[in-house]
C-alpha cells in the first residue's frame, strides 16, 4: 500500500526520527510506522443526547482499525445542541458550529498528515460540518452517524423533542393540563440519540447514504441498539479498504450524487436545512449546485414517507420498514436517482441496492408506493419575489391552504416575536416577519422552532404565516418561509417591511411578495440605515465579517 501522506510524516530516514519519537510516546512500535494513520473525529459530548452515545462507537472503530492493520488516532470535535440552545443567545452558535467543526477536522487531519478519517457525529451540524471537511480535504473518509433517539411515550402517543416545544404553546393557550405538560417534558427524550423525526440530524445522516459517504442502512438505527456499534465497526473496515484503493470524497461527491441525496430528502420529507447544507457541501467539493437545482429535483420526486414532523412516524419506524435502502431502490426503479454513482464501498449505488426489492413491504405504511404517495411532488420549494430576490425556502406540503395574504407583524429578533406570541398578540391571518436573524444579522441564522411550535400549540399553525431571514428547525411545519435572501442586515427587502403591510405567501406560485409599489419600496430603501453588527469580536464577530448569503450556503471560505 502506497500512502504518500504518511510518507511525508513518518517515512524512514534520519530527518523523520523526531516525528517517530513523538509517535512512540502515543503507542507506536517498530512495526507500526508502515501502517496508515487513520483519524477518528470523535464528536462525543455528555451535554446532549445526540452525542452522548458516541464513545462506545469510537471504541469499536479503534479496535476494528487496529485489527485490520491501521493506526487509529482519535481527536475531539466540538458540537452545539440546537434543542438546548433554541430560543436563547446560545442558538446563534448553531450554524456557526458547522464551520467550526469543518475547520477543526481539517486542522487535525491535514495538520498531522493523516491518511484517512472516520467521523462520528450526532447533532444537526455534525453531519454537514463533517462532509464539508471531507470535501475540502479530499482525504479518504467515511461518516458514521451516532444514531437516532428512541421515541418517548406519554398516554399512548409517540413523543419527540418537538412535542415539548408544541406543548409550550398549547399550555400557554390553556389547551393543556399541568399533568400532560410535565408528562411530555419528562418522557420526550428517553435515550441517547438525535431527535427522532425526519428532522435535520436524521435528514442529513440519511442523505449521506444516498450521497455514497455512509453505509447503506446505517443512518436510522437507534443509538443504544447493538447494530449501531456493529455498523461503526464495519464502517472502519470499509474506510481501510478505501484508503488502500485511494478512493477519495470527490470521487464520490459529484453533482449526480448530490442529486441522489436531494431526491432522498424530498422522498422522505426532510428538513429545510438540507437545502442550506448541500449548497455548502457542493461548494466545498467544487460542484456547481444552486437553489434552482433543488426546485428541479422537487418537481419530479414525490414524498413517499409518512414521517414527523408533518407525518405520523419516527426514524426507528422508518428503519424497521426498510429505511433509506428501500426508498433509494424505489427511486432507482423510476430513474429518479443515478445508479452509476460510486459509493464509499467502491461499488456503485445500483450494485449496493441489487438485493433490495423495488416495492416496500405490505405489512407497513411508513413508506408509501408510487401510486399512493403522501404528496405527488417534493415538499421543499424555492420561493421568489420582491421579498426574496435570491430565493427563500419553504415546506409547502401538509397545509390545507398553501397561500396566505395578510398584514405583516414585524419583529427585529426572535425574542421579540416570542414575547408577542406568548402574550397571544398574534391572530389568524397575520404574517409574522422575523428579521435581522440571517447569517450576518443574527449572526448565525437561528432556528425559529420556539415561535413556530408555539403557534402550532396555540392552534395557529394553519392560519398564520411566518417569514424570516433565519432558519427553521427540521421539526418545524406550517406556513413558514425561511432563508429569505438577501437578508435584512445587508439591505434585503425584508428590512423595509412595515407593520401592517400586506404580504403574500403563495406556495402554488412559489411567490413571496411585499404588496407595495416599486416607488414606495425604493423610498424605504433610500431611507434605510444598516444597523451596527450585534457582535464585532470573537467567533461571532469573525463569522459576521466572513459569511456568505444563505442562497450560497452561508459559507465562510469563499
Coordinates of C-alpha atoms in Angstrom, one line a residue:
X1 CA 0.0 0.0 0.0
X2 CA 1.5 3.4 -1.0
X3 CA 0.5 6.2 1.3
X4 CA 2.0 9.5 0.1
X5 CA 0.6 11.5 3.0
X6 CA 2.0 9.2 5.7
X7 CA 5.4 9.1 3.9
X8 CA 5.6 12.9 4.4
X9 CA 5.3 12.5 8.1
X10 CA 7.0 9.3 9.3
X11 CA 9.0 7.8 6.4
X12 CA 12.3 6.2 7.3
X13 CA 15.3 8.3 7.5
X14 CA 17.2 10.5 9.9
X15 CA 15.2 13.6 9.2
X16 CA 12.0 11.9 10.4
X17 CA 13.3 10.4 13.6
X18 CA 11.8 13.2 15.8
X19 CA 8.4 12.5 14.3
X20 CA 8.7 8.8 15.1
X21 CA 10.0 9.6 18.6
X22 CA 6.8 11.5 19.4
X23 CA 4.6 8.8 17.9
X24 CA 6.3 6.2 20.1
X25 CA 5.0 8.1 23.1
X26 CA 1.4 7.5 22.0
X27 CA 1.8 3.8 21.4
X28 CA 3.6 3.3 18.0
X29 CA 6.1 0.4 17.9
X30 CA 8.7 -0.6 15.4
X31 CA 6.2 -2.4 13.2
X32 CA 3.6 0.4 13.2
X33 CA 5.3 3.1 11.1
X34 CA 4.4 1.3 7.8
X35 CA 0.7 1.3 8.8
X36 CA -1.7 4.1 7.6
X37 CA -2.6 6.7 10.2
X38 CA -6.4 6.9 10.4
X39 CA -8.0 9.7 12.2
X40 CA -11.2 9.2 14.3
X41 CA -13.0 12.5 14.6
X42 CA -14.9 12.0 17.9
X43 CA -18.0 14.1 18.5
X44 CA -18.7 12.6 21.9
X45 CA -20.3 15.0 24.4
X46 CA -22.2 14.4 27.6
X47 CA -24.0 17.7 27.1
X48 CA -26.7 16.3 24.8
X49 CA -28.4 13.0 24.0
X50 CA -27.4 13.3 20.3
X51 CA -23.7 12.9 21.1
X52 CA -23.7 11.1 24.5
X53 CA -23.7 7.7 22.9
X54 CA -20.7 8.2 20.6
X55 CA -17.8 7.0 22.8
X56 CA -18.7 3.3 22.6
X57 CA -18.8 3.6 18.8
X58 CA -15.4 5.2 18.8
X59 CA -14.1 2.3 20.9
X60 CA -15.4 -0.2 18.4
X61 CA -13.9 1.8 15.5
X62 CA -10.5 2.0 17.2
X63 CA -10.4 -1.8 17.8
X64 CA -11.5 -2.5 14.2
X65 CA -8.9 -0.3 12.7
X66 CA -6.1 -1.9 14.7
X67 CA -7.4 -5.3 13.8
X68 CA -7.1 -4.6 10.0
X69 CA -3.6 -3.1 10.3
X70 CA -4.1 0.7 10.7
X71 CA -3.0 3.0 13.5
X72 CA -6.1 4.9 14.7
X73 CA -5.6 8.4 16.2
X74 CA -8.6 9.9 17.9
X75 CA -9.2 13.6 18.2
X76 CA -12.1 15.7 19.6
X77 CA -14.7 17.6 17.6
X78 CA -17.0 20.2 19.2
X79 CA -20.8 20.2 19.0
X80 CA -23.6 22.6 19.7
X81 CA -27.0 21.3 20.6
X82 CA -29.9 23.1 18.9
X83 CA -32.6 21.7 21.2
X84 CA -30.9 23.0 24.3
X85 CA -29.8 26.4 22.8
X86 CA -33.1 27.0 21.0
X87 CA -34.7 30.4 21.8
X88 CA -31.6 31.7 23.6
X89 CA -28.5 33.7 22.6
X90 CA -26.6 30.3 22.6
X91 CA -28.5 29.4 19.4
X92 CA -26.5 31.9 17.4
X93 CA -23.6 29.4 17.6
X94 CA -25.5 26.6 16.0
X95 CA -24.9 27.2 12.3
X96 CA -21.5 28.8 13.2
X97 CA -20.6 25.4 14.7
X98 CA -20.9 23.8 11.3
X99 CA -17.9 25.8 10.1
X100 CA -16.0 25.3 13.3
X101 CA -16.5 21.5 13.0
X102 CA -15.3 21.6 9.4
X103 CA -12.3 23.7 10.3
X104 CA -11.4 21.5 13.4
X105 CA -11.5 18.3 11.3
X106 CA -9.4 19.9 8.5
X107 CA -6.9 21.2 11.1
X108 CA -6.4 17.8 12.8
X109 CA -6.3 15.7 9.6
X110 CA -4.1 17.9 7.5
X111 CA -2.1 19.2 10.4
X112 CA -1.0 15.6 11.1
X113 CA -1.0 14.3 7.5
X114 CA -3.5 11.5 8.3
X115 CA -4.1 9.0 5.6
X116 CA -7.9 8.8 6.2
X117 CA -10.5 9.8 8.6
X118 CA -13.7 8.3 10.1
X119 CA -16.0 10.9 11.6
X120 CA -18.6 10.1 14.2
X121 CA -21.3 12.7 14.9
X122 CA -24.8 13.1 16.1
X123 CA -26.4 16.6 16.4
X124 CA -27.6 18.6 13.4
X125 CA -24.4 20.5 12.4
X126 CA -22.1 17.5 12.9
X127 CA -23.1 16.0 9.6
X128 CA -22.7 18.9 7.2
X129 CA -19.6 20.1 9.1
X130 CA -18.1 16.7 8.6
X131 CA -18.9 16.5 4.9
X132 CA -17.7 20.0 4.2
X133 CA -14.3 19.0 5.8
X134 CA -14.2 15.7 3.8
X135 CA -14.9 17.5 0.5
X136 CA -12.4 20.2 1.2
X137 CA -9.5 17.9 2.3
X138 CA -10.3 15.1 -0.3
X139 CA -8.7 12.6 2.0
X140 CA -10.4 9.1 2.1
X141 CA -13.1 9.3 4.7
X142 CA -16.5 8.0 5.9
X143 CA -19.2 9.3 8.1
X144 CA -20.7 7.3 11.0
X145 CA -23.9 8.6 12.4
X146 CA -24.3 8.3 16.2
X147 CA -27.9 7.1 15.8
X148 CA -31.4 8.3 16.4
X149 CA -33.2 8.6 19.7
X150 CA -36.0 6.2 20.5
X151 CA -39.5 7.7 20.7
X152 CA -40.8 8.8 24.1
X153 CA -44.2 7.8 25.2
X154 CA -47.0 9.6 27.0
X155 CA -50.5 8.3 27.3
X156 CA -50.0 6.0 24.3
X157 CA -48.6 8.7 22.0
X158 CA -45.1 8.7 20.5
X159 CA -43.1 11.8 21.5
X160 CA -40.1 13.7 20.1
X161 CA -38.4 16.8 21.4
X162 CA -40.7 18.9 19.1
X163 CA -43.6 17.6 21.2
X164 CA -42.2 19.7 24.1
X165 CA -41.9 22.9 22.1
X166 CA -45.5 22.5 20.8
X167 CA -46.7 21.8 24.4
X168 CA -45.3 25.2 25.4
X169 CA -47.7 26.9 23.1
X170 CA -50.7 24.7 24.0
X171 CA -50.0 25.2 27.7
X172 CA -49.8 28.9 27.3
X173 CA -53.1 28.9 25.4
X174 CA -54.8 27.0 28.2
X175 CA -55.2 23.9 26.0
X176 CA -53.1 21.5 28.0
X177 CA -53.2 20.4 31.7
X178 CA -50.3 20.6 34.1
X179 CA -50.2 16.8 34.2
X180 CA -49.8 16.5 30.4
X181 CA -47.3 19.4 30.1
X182 CA -45.0 17.9 32.8
X183 CA -45.5 14.3 31.5
X184 CA -44.5 15.3 28.0
X185 CA -41.4 17.1 29.2
X186 CA -40.3 14.2 31.4
X187 CA -40.9 11.5 28.7
X188 CA -40.0 13.1 25.4
X189 CA -36.3 12.0 25.3
X190 CA -35.9 8.5 26.8
X191 CA -32.5 7.5 25.4
X192 CA -29.3 8.7 23.7
X193 CA -29.6 9.7 20.1
X194 CA -30.6 12.6 17.9
X195 CA -34.1 14.0 17.5
X196 CA -36.3 11.2 16.4
X197 CA -38.4 12.5 13.4
X198 CA -37.1 13.3 9.9
X199 CA -35.6 16.5 11.4
X200 CA -32.3 17.9 10.4
X201 CA -30.0 15.3 12.0
X202 CA -31.9 12.3 10.5
X203 CA -32.3 14.2 7.2
X204 CA -28.6 14.8 6.8
X205 CA -27.5 11.3 8.0
X206 CA -29.9 9.5 5.7
X207 CA -28.9 11.7 2.8
X208 CA -25.3 10.7 3.3
X209 CA -26.3 7.1 2.4
X210 CA -27.7 8.4 -0.9
X211 CA -24.6 10.6 -1.4
X212 CA -22.4 7.5 -1.0
X213 CA -20.4 8.6 2.0
X214 CA -22.1 6.4 4.7
X215 CA -23.0 2.7 4.7
X216 CA -26.5 1.9 3.4
X217 CA -28.9 1.1 6.1
X218 CA -26.8 2.7 8.9
X219 CA -28.4 6.1 9.4
X220 CA -31.7 5.4 11.1
X221 CA -30.5 2.9 13.6
X222 CA -31.3 3.8 17.3
X223 CA -28.2 5.0 19.2
X224 CA -28.5 2.4 22.1
X225 CA -29.0 -0.6 19.8
X226 CA -26.1 -3.1 19.3
X227 CA -26.5 -2.9 15.5
X228 CA -25.4 0.8 15.7
X229 CA -22.0 -0.2 17.1
X230 CA -21.7 -3.1 14.6
X231 CA -22.2 -0.7 11.7
X232 CA -19.5 1.6 13.1
X233 CA -17.1 -1.4 13.1
X234 CA -18.0 -2.3 9.5
X235 CA -17.5 1.4 8.5
X236 CA -14.0 1.3 9.8
X237 CA -13.1 -1.7 7.7
X238 CA -14.7 -0.1 4.6
X239 CA -12.6 3.0 5.2
X240 CA -9.4 1.0 5.4
X241 CA -10.2 -0.5 2.0
X242 CA -11.0 2.9 0.6
X243 CA -7.5 4.1 1.8
X244 CA -5.9 1.1 0.1
X245 CA -7.8 2.0 -3.2
X246 CA -7.1 5.7 -2.8
X247 CA -10.9 6.3 -3.1
X248 CA -11.4 9.9 -2.2
X249 CA -14.5 12.0 -1.3
X250 CA -14.5 14.0 -4.5
X251 CA -14.6 10.7 -6.4
X252 CA -18.0 10.2 -4.7
X253 CA -19.4 13.6 -4.1
X254 CA -20.5 14.8 -7.6
X255 CA -23.4 16.7 -9.0
X256 CA -25.2 13.4 -9.7
X257 CA -24.6 12.1 -6.2
X258 CA -25.9 15.3 -4.7
X259 CA -29.0 15.0 -6.9
X260 CA -29.4 11.5 -5.3
X261 CA -29.1 13.0 -1.9
X262 CA -31.7 15.7 -2.6
X263 CA -34.0 13.1 -4.2
X264 CA -33.9 11.1 -1.0
X265 CA -34.5 14.2 1.1
X266 CA -37.6 15.0 -0.9
X267 CA -38.9 11.4 -0.8
X268 CA -38.5 11.3 3.0
X269 CA -39.9 14.7 3.8
X270 CA -36.6 16.0 5.1
X271 CA -35.6 19.3 6.7
X272 CA -35.4 22.7 5.0
X273 CA -31.9 22.9 6.5
X274 CA -30.7 20.3 4.0
X275 CA -31.0 22.9 1.2
X276 CA -28.5 25.2 3.0
X277 CA -26.2 22.4 3.9
X278 CA -26.0 20.9 0.4
X279 CA -25.2 24.3 -1.1
X280 CA -22.2 24.4 1.3
X281 CA -21.2 20.8 0.7
X282 CA -21.3 21.3 -3.0
X283 CA -19.2 24.5 -2.7
X284 CA -16.6 22.6 -0.7
X285 CA -16.5 19.8 -3.3
X286 CA -16.2 22.2 -6.2
X287 CA -19.6 21.1 -7.6
X288 CA -22.0 23.6 -9.3
X289 CA -25.2 23.5 -7.3
X290 CA -27.9 26.1 -6.8
X291 CA -31.4 26.7 -5.4
X292 CA -32.7 26.1 -8.9
X293 CA -31.3 22.6 -8.8
X294 CA -33.3 22.0 -5.6
X295 CA -36.5 23.1 -7.3
X296 CA -35.7 20.9 -10.3
X297 CA -35.5 17.8 -8.1
X298 CA -38.6 18.8 -6.1
X299 CA -40.8 18.8 -9.2
X300 CA -40.0 15.2 -10.1
X301 CA -39.7 13.4 -6.8
X302 CA -42.8 12.6 -4.7
X303 CA -42.9 12.5 -0.9
X304 CA -43.1 8.7 -0.2
X305 CA -42.6 8.6 3.6
X306 CA -45.1 9.4 6.4
X307 CA -42.6 10.8 8.8
X308 CA -42.7 13.5 11.5
X309 CA -42.8 16.5 11.6
X310 CA -45.7 16.6 9.1
X311 CA -46.4 12.8 9.2
X312 CA -47.0 10.1 11.8
X313 CA -43.9 8.0 12.2
X314 CA -40.4 8.4 13.6
X315 CA -36.9 7.2 12.5
X316 CA -36.9 3.9 14.2
X317 CA -40.2 3.1 12.4
X318 CA -38.7 4.1 9.1
X319 CA -35.7 1.8 9.8
X320 CA -37.9 -1.2 10.6
X321 CA -39.9 -0.6 7.4
X322 CA -36.8 -0.8 5.2
X323 CA -35.3 2.7 5.6
X324 CA -33.1 4.5 3.2
X325 CA -32.1 1.5 1.0
X326 CA -35.8 0.7 0.4
X327 CA -36.6 4.3 -0.7
X328 CA -33.4 4.5 -2.8
X329 CA -34.3 1.3 -4.6
X330 CA -37.8 2.6 -5.3
X331 CA -36.3 5.9 -6.7
X332 CA -33.8 3.9 -8.8
X333 CA -36.6 1.8 -10.3
X334 CA -38.2 5.0 -11.6
X335 CA -35.0 6.6 -12.8
X336 CA -35.1 9.2 -10.1
X337 CA -31.6 8.6 -8.8
X338 CA -28.3 7.8 -10.6
X339 CA -27.4 4.2 -10.0
X340 CA -23.9 4.6 -11.5
X341 CA -22.7 6.9 -8.7
X342 CA -19.8 5.5 -6.8
X343 CA -20.1 4.8 -3.0
X344 CA -17.5 4.5 -0.3
X345 CA -17.5 0.7 -0.6
X346 CA -16.1 1.0 -4.1
X347 CA -19.4 -0.3 -5.6
X348 CA -22.0 1.8 -7.4
X349 CA -25.3 2.7 -5.8
X350 CA -27.1 0.2 -8.1
X351 CA -24.7 -2.6 -7.1
X352 CA -25.3 -1.8 -3.4
X353 CA -29.1 -1.9 -3.9
X354 CA -29.2 -5.1 -6.0
X355 CA -30.8 -7.2 -3.3
X356 CA -33.3 -4.6 -2.2
X357 CA -36.9 -5.1 -3.5
X358 CA -38.4 -2.4 -5.7
X359 CA -41.6 -2.2 -3.7
X360 CA -42.0 -1.7 0.0
X361 CA -43.3 -4.4 2.3
X362 CA -47.1 -4.7 2.5
X363 CA -47.0 -5.0 6.3
X364 CA -46.0 -1.4 6.9
X365 CA -47.3 2.0 5.9
X366 CA -44.3 4.2 6.7
X367 CA -43.1 4.0 3.2
X368 CA -45.8 4.5 0.5
X369 CA -45.8 3.2 -3.0
X370 CA -45.6 5.5 -6.1
X371 CA -49.3 5.1 -6.8
X372 CA -50.2 6.2 -3.3
X373 CA -47.6 8.9 -2.3
X374 CA -48.0 11.2 0.6
X375 CA -47.6 14.1 -1.9
X376 CA -47.2 14.0 -5.6
X377 CA -44.2 16.4 -5.6
X378 CA -41.5 17.3 -3.2
X379 CA -42.1 19.5 -0.2
X380 CA -39.1 21.8 -0.1
X381 CA -39.9 24.6 -2.5
X382 CA -37.8 27.6 -3.6
X383 CA -39.9 30.8 -3.4
X384 CA -39.0 34.1 -5.0
X385 CA -40.5 37.6 -5.3
X386 CA -39.6 41.1 -4.2
X387 CA -39.2 39.8 -0.7
X388 CA -36.6 37.2 -1.7
X389 CA -34.9 38.1 -5.0
X390 CA -32.2 35.5 -4.3
X391 CA -34.7 32.9 -3.1
X392 CA -36.2 31.5 0.1
X393 CA -37.0 28.0 1.3
X394 CA -40.4 26.7 2.3
X395 CA -42.1 23.5 3.3
X396 CA -45.2 23.5 1.1
X397 CA -46.9 20.2 1.9
X398 CA -49.3 19.2 4.6
X399 CA -51.2 22.5 4.5
X400 CA -54.9 22.9 3.9
X401 CA -54.4 26.3 2.3
X402 CA -50.9 26.8 0.9
X403 CA -51.3 30.5 0.3
X404 CA -52.0 33.5 2.5
X405 CA -52.2 37.3 2.2
X406 CA -52.3 39.2 5.4
X407 CA -50.9 42.1 7.5
X408 CA -47.3 42.0 8.5
X409 CA -46.4 41.7 12.1
X410 CA -42.8 42.8 12.2
X411 CA -40.1 41.8 14.7
X412 CA -36.4 42.6 14.7
X413 CA -35.5 39.5 16.6
X414 CA -36.8 36.0 17.5
X415 CA -37.1 37.0 21.2
X416 CA -39.4 40.0 20.4
X417 CA -41.6 37.7 18.3
X418 CA -41.7 35.0 21.0
X419 CA -42.8 37.5 23.6
X420 CA -45.7 38.6 21.3
X421 CA -46.8 35.0 20.7
X422 CA -46.8 34.1 24.3
X423 CA -48.8 37.2 25.1
X424 CA -51.4 36.0 22.5
X425 CA -50.9 39.1 20.3
X426 CA -50.7 37.1 17.0
X427 CA -54.1 36.4 15.4
X428 CA -55.5 34.3 12.5
X429 CA -54.4 35.7 9.1
X430 CA -51.3 37.5 10.3
X431 CA -48.0 37.2 8.5
X432 CA -45.2 37.3 11.1
X433 CA -41.9 38.7 9.9
X434 CA -38.7 37.9 12.0
X435 CA -35.7 39.7 10.5
X436 CA -32.1 40.6 11.3
X437 CA -31.7 36.9 12.1
X438 CA -29.8 36.0 8.9
X439 CA -26.2 34.7 8.5
X440 CA -24.7 38.2 9.2
X441 CA -27.6 39.9 11.0
X442 CA -28.2 37.2 13.7
X443 CA -25.5 36.3 13.3
X444 CA -25.8 32.6 12.5
X445 CA -29.4 32.1 11.3
X446 CA -31.1 31.0 14.5
X447 CA -33.8 28.3 14.1
X448 CA -37.3 29.5 14.8
X449 CA -38.6 26.3 16.3
X450 CA -39.8 28.1 19.5
X451 CA -42.1 30.6 17.8
X452 CA -43.4 28.2 15.1
X453 CA -44.0 25.4 17.6
X454 CA -45.8 27.9 20.0
X455 CA -48.0 29.0 17.1
X456 CA -48.9 25.3 16.4
X457 CA -49.6 24.7 20.1
X458 CA -52.0 27.7 20.1
X459 CA -53.8 26.3 17.1
X460 CA -52.4 28.9 14.6
X461 CA -50.2 26.6 12.5
X462 CA -52.5 26.6 9.5
X463 CA -53.7 30.2 9.7
X464 CA -50.6 32.3 10.4
X465 CA -47.7 32.8 8.0
X466 CA -44.2 33.4 9.1
X467 CA -41.2 34.6 7.1
X468 CA -37.6 35.1 8.3
X469 CA -34.1 35.5 7.1
X470 CA -33.2 33.0 9.8
X471 CA -33.8 29.2 9.6
X472 CA -36.3 26.7 10.8
X473 CA -35.8 23.5 12.8
X474 CA -36.3 20.3 10.9
X475 CA -39.2 19.8 13.3
X476 CA -41.0 22.9 12.1
X477 CA -44.1 22.7 10.0
X478 CA -46.8 25.3 8.9
X479 CA -47.0 28.2 6.5
X480 CA -43.4 29.2 7.1
X481 CA -40.7 30.6 4.8
X482 CA -37.1 30.8 5.8
X483 CA -33.6 31.6 4.4
X484 CA -35.0 34.8 2.9
X485 CA -32.2 36.3 0.8
X486 CA -30.9 38.9 0.6
X487 CA -31.2 39.2 4.4
X488 CA -32.2 42.3 6.3
X489 CA -28.7 43.1 7.5
X490 CA -27.4 43.7 4.0
X491 CA -30.4 45.6 2.8
X492 CA -32.7 42.9 1.6
X493 CA -36.4 43.9 1.1
X494 CA -37.3 42.1 4.3
X495 CA -35.6 45.1 6.1
X496 CA -38.1 47.5 4.6
X497 CA -41.4 45.8 5.7
X498 CA -43.5 47.9 8.0
X499 CA -46.1 46.9 10.5
X500 CA -49.5 46.3 8.7
X501 CA -48.1 45.9 5.2
X502 CA -49.8 43.3 3.0
X503 CA -47.6 40.3 2.4
X504 CA -48.5 37.3 0.1
X505 CA -47.0 33.8 0.5
X506 CA -48.2 31.5 -2.3
X507 CA -46.8 28.0 -2.4
X508 CA -48.5 27.2 -5.7
X509 CA -46.9 30.1 -7.5
X510 CA -43.7 29.8 -5.3
X511 CA -44.2 33.5 -4.5
X512 CA -43.2 35.6 -1.6
X513 CA -44.2 39.2 -2.1
X514 CA -44.4 42.5 -0.3
X515 CA -47.5 44.2 -1.7
X516 CA -46.3 47.8 -2.1
X517 CA -45.4 49.9 -5.1
X518 CA -41.9 49.9 -6.6
X519 CA -41.6 53.6 -5.9
X520 CA -42.6 53.1 -2.2
X521 CA -40.1 50.3 -1.9
X522 CA -37.3 52.5 -3.4
X523 CA -38.2 55.3 -1.0
X524 CA -37.9 53.0 2.0
X525 CA -34.7 51.6 0.8
X526 CA -33.2 55.0 0.4
X527 CA -34.1 55.9 3.9
X528 CA -32.7 52.7 5.5
X529 CA -29.5 52.6 7.5
X530 CA -27.7 49.4 8.2
X531 CA -27.7 48.6 11.9
X532 CA -24.5 48.1 13.8
X533 CA -23.4 44.4 13.9
X534 CA -24.5 42.6 17.1
X535 CA -21.0 41.2 17.6
X536 CA -17.7 42.6 16.4
X537 CA -15.1 40.4 18.2
X538 CA -14.6 36.7 18.8
X539 CA -16.1 33.9 16.8
X540 CA -19.4 35.6 16.1
X541 CA -17.7 38.8 15.0
X542 CA -15.4 36.9 12.7
X543 CA -18.4 34.9 11.3
X544 CA -20.3 38.2 10.6
X545 CA -17.5 39.5 8.5
X546 CA -16.9 36.3 6.5
X547 CA -20.2 34.5 6.0
X548 CA -21.9 34.5 2.6
X549 CA -25.6 34.7 1.8
X550 CA -27.9 31.8 2.7
X551 CA -28.6 31.4 -1.1
X552 CA -24.9 30.4 -1.4
X553 CA -24.9 28.1 1.6
X554 CA -23.8 30.6 4.3
X555 CA -20.2 29.5 3.9
X556 CA -17.1 31.3 5.3
X557 CA -14.4 30.4 2.9
X558 CA -15.5 32.0 -0.4

